[in-house]
């Protein structure tokens, strides 16, 4: 189960997908929209993807995780569009016979998703400024000045 | 040849287009595209060194030749999750 | 939220408890009843606890986790009684500003719960034999011979 | 004094009781209790070296003195989770 969606992510759906009597351990990671970054306040986040490539890369990462760990089930969803505070932006669920594998595979998946899958978030700050988040660039790219949108 | 390149996030906003077209001499590489993008879109230039490129949804390097009709994307540092 | 319960564990309840706009990462671990251990087949597991001490130790572990990691929310539930295949025996949910902390705290909690909280499981095998699980003992203690119960 | 000790899981099954009572000379330690448990319940003896003990829901060592009316538990290796 790999999905890019503009609808809210239901963690229960991912858990149902990976649950199995063959598994003794289920690990679910959720990325959620945090309000404060340092002393700046976020109003919402906007996610966009290069969708065909994002879907392909997610499928490749799930296949690689399956080759490296004894995954019983694996489900990844990423939200796109506009997200309110507290909403789930990304969900990774894995199930394995034992817990060490589940923690390792889950951690590797979310870390690698954040490194290679072409998805971007834009911070919409409470003062109306917006910044695309591009890790490694010196300064955030303010692309709309002070106009709220 | 005419090379089309999709742009995303800050790259799109700085270029002012979600897809750009460049006339390039053949044979051309991704490295050539990188140079021409910076020249053609000065506002994008500071971001160009940080772009990755993909052809047909796979990451490629500056040495990769650009085939005809390639589906190219310029990918600024990603921030999903 | 710390609970020992004979009722089925609802993962959604733990997620709801730890979700917060102050968190950017939620980690949920579920221990589930696995059917096969090597080539032996489990029919069900029976969990018992020294309840007052188990509750006290769980509270101490949650307090220690809160002192070591910047937990926004933390919820732990452990099921007692008879569990069918695939059911959730233990659930640990944590939320943190960032994911590294969530993975570390969740892993430490489940590892430490399994080491120090006075809860025991009995394997009820498909051949009717039963074995208390006591890690580190040379042989499983068969306490009821071949009588199914 | 009379010392009561709760037992769990295989320890309870082997002893045949979920709580046992032992008459002990004062002063007594947890180590003394360990010895007397093995002597009084031969079926439990092989497990006794592997028991932890708790007084009032805290783990204690063999050197811990047993206070009057202590709420003692013999804890075989745990397997929750």
PDB file of C-alpha atoms in Angstrom, chain C:
ATOM      1  CA  UNK C   1      -2.117   7.308  30.003  1.00  0.00           C
ATOM      2  CA  UNK C   2      -0.973   4.029  31.525  1.00  0.00           C
ATOM      3  CA  UNK C   3      -3.342   1.108  31.560  1.00  0.00           C
ATOM      4  CA  UNK C   4      -3.463  -2.626  32.189  1.00  0.00           C
ATOM      5  CA  UNK C   5      -6.613  -4.005  30.651  1.00  0.00           C
ATOM      6  CA  UNK C   6      -8.376  -7.238  29.804  1.00  0.00           C
ATOM      7  CA  UNK C   7     -10.211  -5.472  26.961  1.00  0.00           C
ATOM      8  CA  UNK C   8      -8.862  -5.227  23.416  1.00  0.00           C
ATOM      9  CA  UNK C   9      -6.426  -2.356  22.953  1.00  0.00           C
ATOM     10  CA  UNK C  10      -7.543   0.356  20.534  1.00  0.00           C
ATOM     11  CA  UNK C  11      -4.433   1.883  18.906  1.00  0.00           C
ATOM     12  CA  UNK C  12      -6.476   4.883  17.811  1.00  0.00           C
ATOM     13  CA  UNK C  13      -7.096   5.767  21.459  1.00  0.00           C
ATOM     14  CA  UNK C  14      -3.358   5.937  22.127  1.00  0.00           C
ATOM     15  CA  UNK C  15      -2.741   8.022  19.008  1.00  0.00           C
ATOM     16  CA  UNK C  16      -5.493  10.427  19.998  1.00  0.00           C
ATOM     17  CA  UNK C  17      -3.956  10.738  23.447  1.00  0.00           C
ATOM     18  CA  UNK C  18      -0.471  11.693  22.225  1.00  0.00           C
ATOM     19  CA  UNK C  19      -1.391  13.818  19.191  1.00  0.00           C
ATOM     20  CA  UNK C  20      -0.587  17.490  19.572  1.00  0.00           C
ATOM     21  CA  UNK C  21       0.341  20.544  17.474  1.00  0.00           C
ATOM     22  CA  UNK C  22       3.479  20.656  19.644  1.00  0.00           C
ATOM     23  CA  UNK C  23       4.648  17.364  18.101  1.00  0.00           C
ATOM     24  CA  UNK C  24       6.067  16.780  14.635  1.00  0.00           C
ATOM     25  CA  UNK C  25       6.507  13.035  15.120  1.00  0.00           C
ATOM     26  CA  UNK C  26       4.331  10.286  16.555  1.00  0.00           C
ATOM     27  CA  UNK C  27       5.630   6.772  17.057  1.00  0.00           C
ATOM     28  CA  UNK C  28       3.355   3.843  17.866  1.00  0.00           C
ATOM     29  CA  UNK C  29       4.646   0.369  18.628  1.00  0.00           C
ATOM     30  CA  UNK C  30       2.300  -2.597  18.907  1.00  0.00           C
ATOM     31  CA  UNK C  31       3.248  -6.051  20.127  1.00  0.00           C
ATOM     32  CA  UNK C  32       0.930  -8.582  18.500  1.00  0.00           C
ATOM     33  CA  UNK C  33       0.286 -12.300  18.988  1.00  0.00           C
ATOM     34  CA  UNK C  34       2.388 -14.172  16.417  1.00  0.00           C
ATOM     35  CA  UNK C  35       1.273 -17.585  15.252  1.00  0.00           C
ATOM     36  CA  UNK C  36       4.596 -19.345  14.634  1.00  0.00           C
ATOM     37  CA  UNK C  37       7.656 -19.582  16.902  1.00  0.00           C
ATOM     38  CA  UNK C  38      10.168 -21.605  14.901  1.00  0.00           C
ATOM     39  CA  UNK C  39       8.015 -24.527  13.785  1.00  0.00           C
ATOM     40  CA  UNK C  40       5.656 -24.429  16.759  1.00  0.00           C
ATOM     41  CA  UNK C  41       2.169 -23.049  16.334  1.00  0.00           C
ATOM     42  CA  UNK C  42       0.545 -20.839  18.957  1.00  0.00           C
ATOM     43  CA  UNK C  43      -3.201 -21.029  19.540  1.00  0.00           C
ATOM     44  CA  UNK C  44      -3.361 -18.152  21.975  1.00  0.00           C
ATOM     45  CA  UNK C  45      -1.361 -16.336  24.663  1.00  0.00           C
ATOM     46  CA  UNK C  46      -2.387 -15.806  28.260  1.00  0.00           C
ATOM     47  CA  UNK C  47      -0.927 -12.792  30.062  1.00  0.00           C
ATOM     48  CA  UNK C  48      -0.842 -12.241  33.780  1.00  0.00           C
ATOM     49  CA  UNK C  49       0.601  -9.398  35.820  1.00  0.00           C
ATOM     50  CA  UNK C  50       1.485  -8.546  39.366  1.00  0.00           C
ATOM     51  CA  UNK C  51      -0.826  -5.637  38.805  1.00  0.00           C
ATOM     52  CA  UNK C  52       0.059  -3.094  41.505  1.00  0.00           C
ATOM     53  CA  UNK C  53       3.762  -3.434  40.771  1.00  0.00           C
ATOM     54  CA  UNK C  54       3.286  -3.514  36.994  1.00  0.00           C
ATOM     55  CA  UNK C  55       1.327  -0.270  37.164  1.00  0.00           C
ATOM     56  CA  UNK C  56       3.962   1.321  39.383  1.00  0.00           C
ATOM     57  CA  UNK C  57       6.861   0.225  37.161  1.00  0.00           C
ATOM     58  CA  UNK C  58       5.114   1.435  33.999  1.00  0.00           C
ATOM     59  CA  UNK C  59       4.571   4.831  35.620  1.00  0.00           C
ATOM     60  CA  UNK C  60       8.240   4.969  36.636  1.00  0.00           C
ATOM     61  CA  UNK C  61       9.368   4.108  33.089  1.00  0.00           C
ATOM     62  CA  UNK C  62       7.124   6.748  31.540  1.00  0.00           C
ATOM     63  CA  UNK C  63       8.484   9.310  34.024  1.00  0.00           C
ATOM     64  CA  UNK C  64      12.051   8.312  33.181  1.00  0.00           C
ATOM     65  CA  UNK C  65      11.335   8.535  29.440  1.00  0.00           C
ATOM     66  CA  UNK C  66       9.892  12.010  29.986  1.00  0.00           C
ATOM     67  CA  UNK C  67      13.076  13.024  31.803  1.00  0.00           C
ATOM     68  CA  UNK C  68      15.320  11.706  28.991  1.00  0.00           C
ATOM     69  CA  UNK C  69      13.450  12.816  25.868  1.00  0.00           C
ATOM     70  CA  UNK C  70      11.259  15.850  25.097  1.00  0.00           C
ATOM     71  CA  UNK C  71       8.028  13.870  25.037  1.00  0.00           C
ATOM     72  CA  UNK C  72       4.893  15.812  24.234  1.00  0.00           C
ATOM     73  CA  UNK C  73       2.671  12.809  24.872  1.00  0.00           C
ATOM     74  CA  UNK C  74       3.238   9.264  26.078  1.00  0.00           C
ATOM     75  CA  UNK C  75       0.745   6.421  26.424  1.00  0.00           C
ATOM     76  CA  UNK C  76       1.320   2.785  27.369  1.00  0.00           C
ATOM     77  CA  UNK C  77      -1.244  -0.006  27.503  1.00  0.00           C
ATOM     78  CA  UNK C  78      -0.726  -3.701  28.216  1.00  0.00           C
ATOM     79  CA  UNK C  79      -3.359  -6.335  27.680  1.00  0.00           C
ATOM     80  CA  UNK C  80      -3.965  -9.093  30.247  1.00  0.00           C
ATOM     81  CA  UNK C  81      -5.887 -12.360  30.022  1.00  0.00           C
ATOM     82  CA  UNK C  82      -6.359 -14.516  26.962  1.00  0.00           C
ATOM     83  CA  UNK C  83      -5.330 -13.160  23.523  1.00  0.00           C
ATOM     84  CA  UNK C  84      -6.101 -14.597  20.108  1.00  0.00           C
ATOM     85  CA  UNK C  85      -3.661 -14.586  17.180  1.00  0.00           C
ATOM     86  CA  UNK C  86      -3.003 -11.110  15.800  1.00  0.00           C
ATOM     87  CA  UNK C  87      -4.369  -9.288  18.842  1.00  0.00           C
ATOM     88  CA  UNK C  88      -2.386  -6.437  20.398  1.00  0.00           C
ATOM     89  CA  UNK C  89      -0.635  -7.371  23.659  1.00  0.00           C
ATOM     90  CA  UNK C  90       1.203  -4.109  24.278  1.00  0.00           C
ATOM     91  CA  UNK C  91       1.007  -0.608  22.817  1.00  0.00           C
ATOM     92  CA  UNK C  92       3.471   2.234  23.307  1.00  0.00           C
ATOM     93  CA  UNK C  93       2.812   5.639  21.770  1.00  0.00           C
ATOM     94  CA  UNK C  94       5.025   8.706  22.055  1.00  0.00           C
ATOM     95  CA  UNK C  95       4.988  12.096  20.391  1.00  0.00           C
ATOM     96  CA  UNK C  96       7.950  14.465  20.168  1.00  0.00           C
ATOM     97  CA  UNK C  97       8.945  17.614  18.314  1.00  0.00           C
ATOM     98  CA  UNK C  98      11.283  15.562  16.049  1.00  0.00           C
ATOM     99  CA  UNK C  99      11.413  11.970  14.872  1.00  0.00           C
ATOM    100  CA  UNK C 100      14.826  10.875  16.186  1.00  0.00           C
ATOM    101  CA  UNK C 101      13.622  11.419  19.743  1.00  0.00           C
ATOM    102  CA  UNK C 102      10.367   9.600  19.082  1.00  0.00           C
ATOM    103  CA  UNK C 103      12.155   6.513  17.743  1.00  0.00           C
ATOM    104  CA  UNK C 104      14.654   6.481  20.610  1.00  0.00           C
ATOM    105  CA  UNK C 105      12.074   6.964  23.337  1.00  0.00           C
ATOM    106  CA  UNK C 106       9.672   4.403  21.861  1.00  0.00           C
ATOM    107  CA  UNK C 107      12.403   1.822  21.477  1.00  0.00           C
ATOM    108  CA  UNK C 108      13.713   2.389  24.997  1.00  0.00           C
ATOM    109  CA  UNK C 109      10.236   2.141  26.477  1.00  0.00           C
ATOM    110  CA  UNK C 110       9.287  -1.157  24.850  1.00  0.00           C
ATOM    111  CA  UNK C 111      12.720  -2.690  25.512  1.00  0.00           C
ATOM    112  CA  UNK C 112      12.656  -1.663  29.147  1.00  0.00           C
ATOM    113  CA  UNK C 113       9.023  -2.656  29.679  1.00  0.00           C
ATOM    114  CA  UNK C 114       9.950  -6.133  28.505  1.00  0.00           C
ATOM    115  CA  UNK C 115      12.852  -6.258  30.958  1.00  0.00           C
ATOM    116  CA  UNK C 116      11.405  -4.961  34.192  1.00  0.00           C
ATOM    117  CA  UNK C 117       7.605  -4.905  34.311  1.00  0.00           C
ATOM    118  CA  UNK C 118       6.183  -7.959  36.141  1.00  0.00           C
ATOM    119  CA  UNK C 119       4.016  -9.363  33.380  1.00  0.00           C
ATOM    120  CA  UNK C 120       4.229 -12.910  32.055  1.00  0.00           C
ATOM    121  CA  UNK C 121       2.887 -14.720  29.051  1.00  0.00           C
ATOM    122  CA  UNK C 122       1.937 -18.342  28.706  1.00  0.00           C
ATOM    123  CA  UNK C 123       2.100 -19.960  25.285  1.00  0.00           C
ATOM    124  CA  UNK C 124      -0.875 -22.179  24.531  1.00  0.00           C
ATOM    125  CA  UNK C 125       0.424 -24.316  21.677  1.00  0.00           C
ATOM    126  CA  UNK C 126      -1.708 -25.903  19.003  1.00  0.00           C
ATOM    127  CA  UNK C 127      -0.960 -29.366  20.458  1.00  0.00           C
ATOM    128  CA  UNK C 128      -2.521 -28.325  23.758  1.00  0.00           C
ATOM    129  CA  UNK C 129       0.760 -27.960  25.655  1.00  0.00           C
ATOM    130  CA  UNK C 130       1.329 -24.769  27.584  1.00  0.00           C
ATOM    131  CA  UNK C 131       4.575 -23.056  28.545  1.00  0.00           C
ATOM    132  CA  UNK C 132       5.186 -20.041  30.698  1.00  0.00           C
ATOM    133  CA  UNK C 133       7.745 -17.872  28.960  1.00  0.00           C
ATOM    134  CA  UNK C 134      10.622 -17.037  31.306  1.00  0.00           C
ATOM    135  CA  UNK C 135      13.547 -15.641  29.280  1.00  0.00           C
ATOM    136  CA  UNK C 136      16.952 -16.904  30.342  1.00  0.00           C
ATOM    137  CA  UNK C 137      15.708 -20.192  31.756  1.00  0.00           C
ATOM    138  CA  UNK C 138      17.176 -23.173  29.949  1.00  0.00           C
ATOM    139  CA  UNK C 139      13.919 -24.886  29.116  1.00  0.00           C
ATOM    140  CA  UNK C 140      10.391 -23.643  29.026  1.00  0.00           C
ATOM    141  CA  UNK C 141       8.454 -24.654  32.115  1.00  0.00           C
ATOM    142  CA  UNK C 142       5.664 -26.891  31.003  1.00  0.00           C
ATOM    143  CA  UNK C 143       3.166 -26.541  33.730  1.00  0.00           C
ATOM    144  CA  UNK C 144       0.202 -28.467  32.501  1.00  0.00           C
ATOM    145  CA  UNK C 145       1.611 -31.301  30.441  1.00  0.00           C
ATOM    146  CA  UNK C 146      -0.527 -32.118  27.457  1.00  0.00           C
ATOM    147  CA  UNK C 147      -3.844 -31.105  28.889  1.00  0.00           C
ATOM    148  CA  UNK C 148      -5.425 -28.348  26.822  1.00  0.00           C
ATOM    149  CA  UNK C 149      -6.952 -25.638  28.943  1.00  0.00           C
TER     150      UNK C 149
END
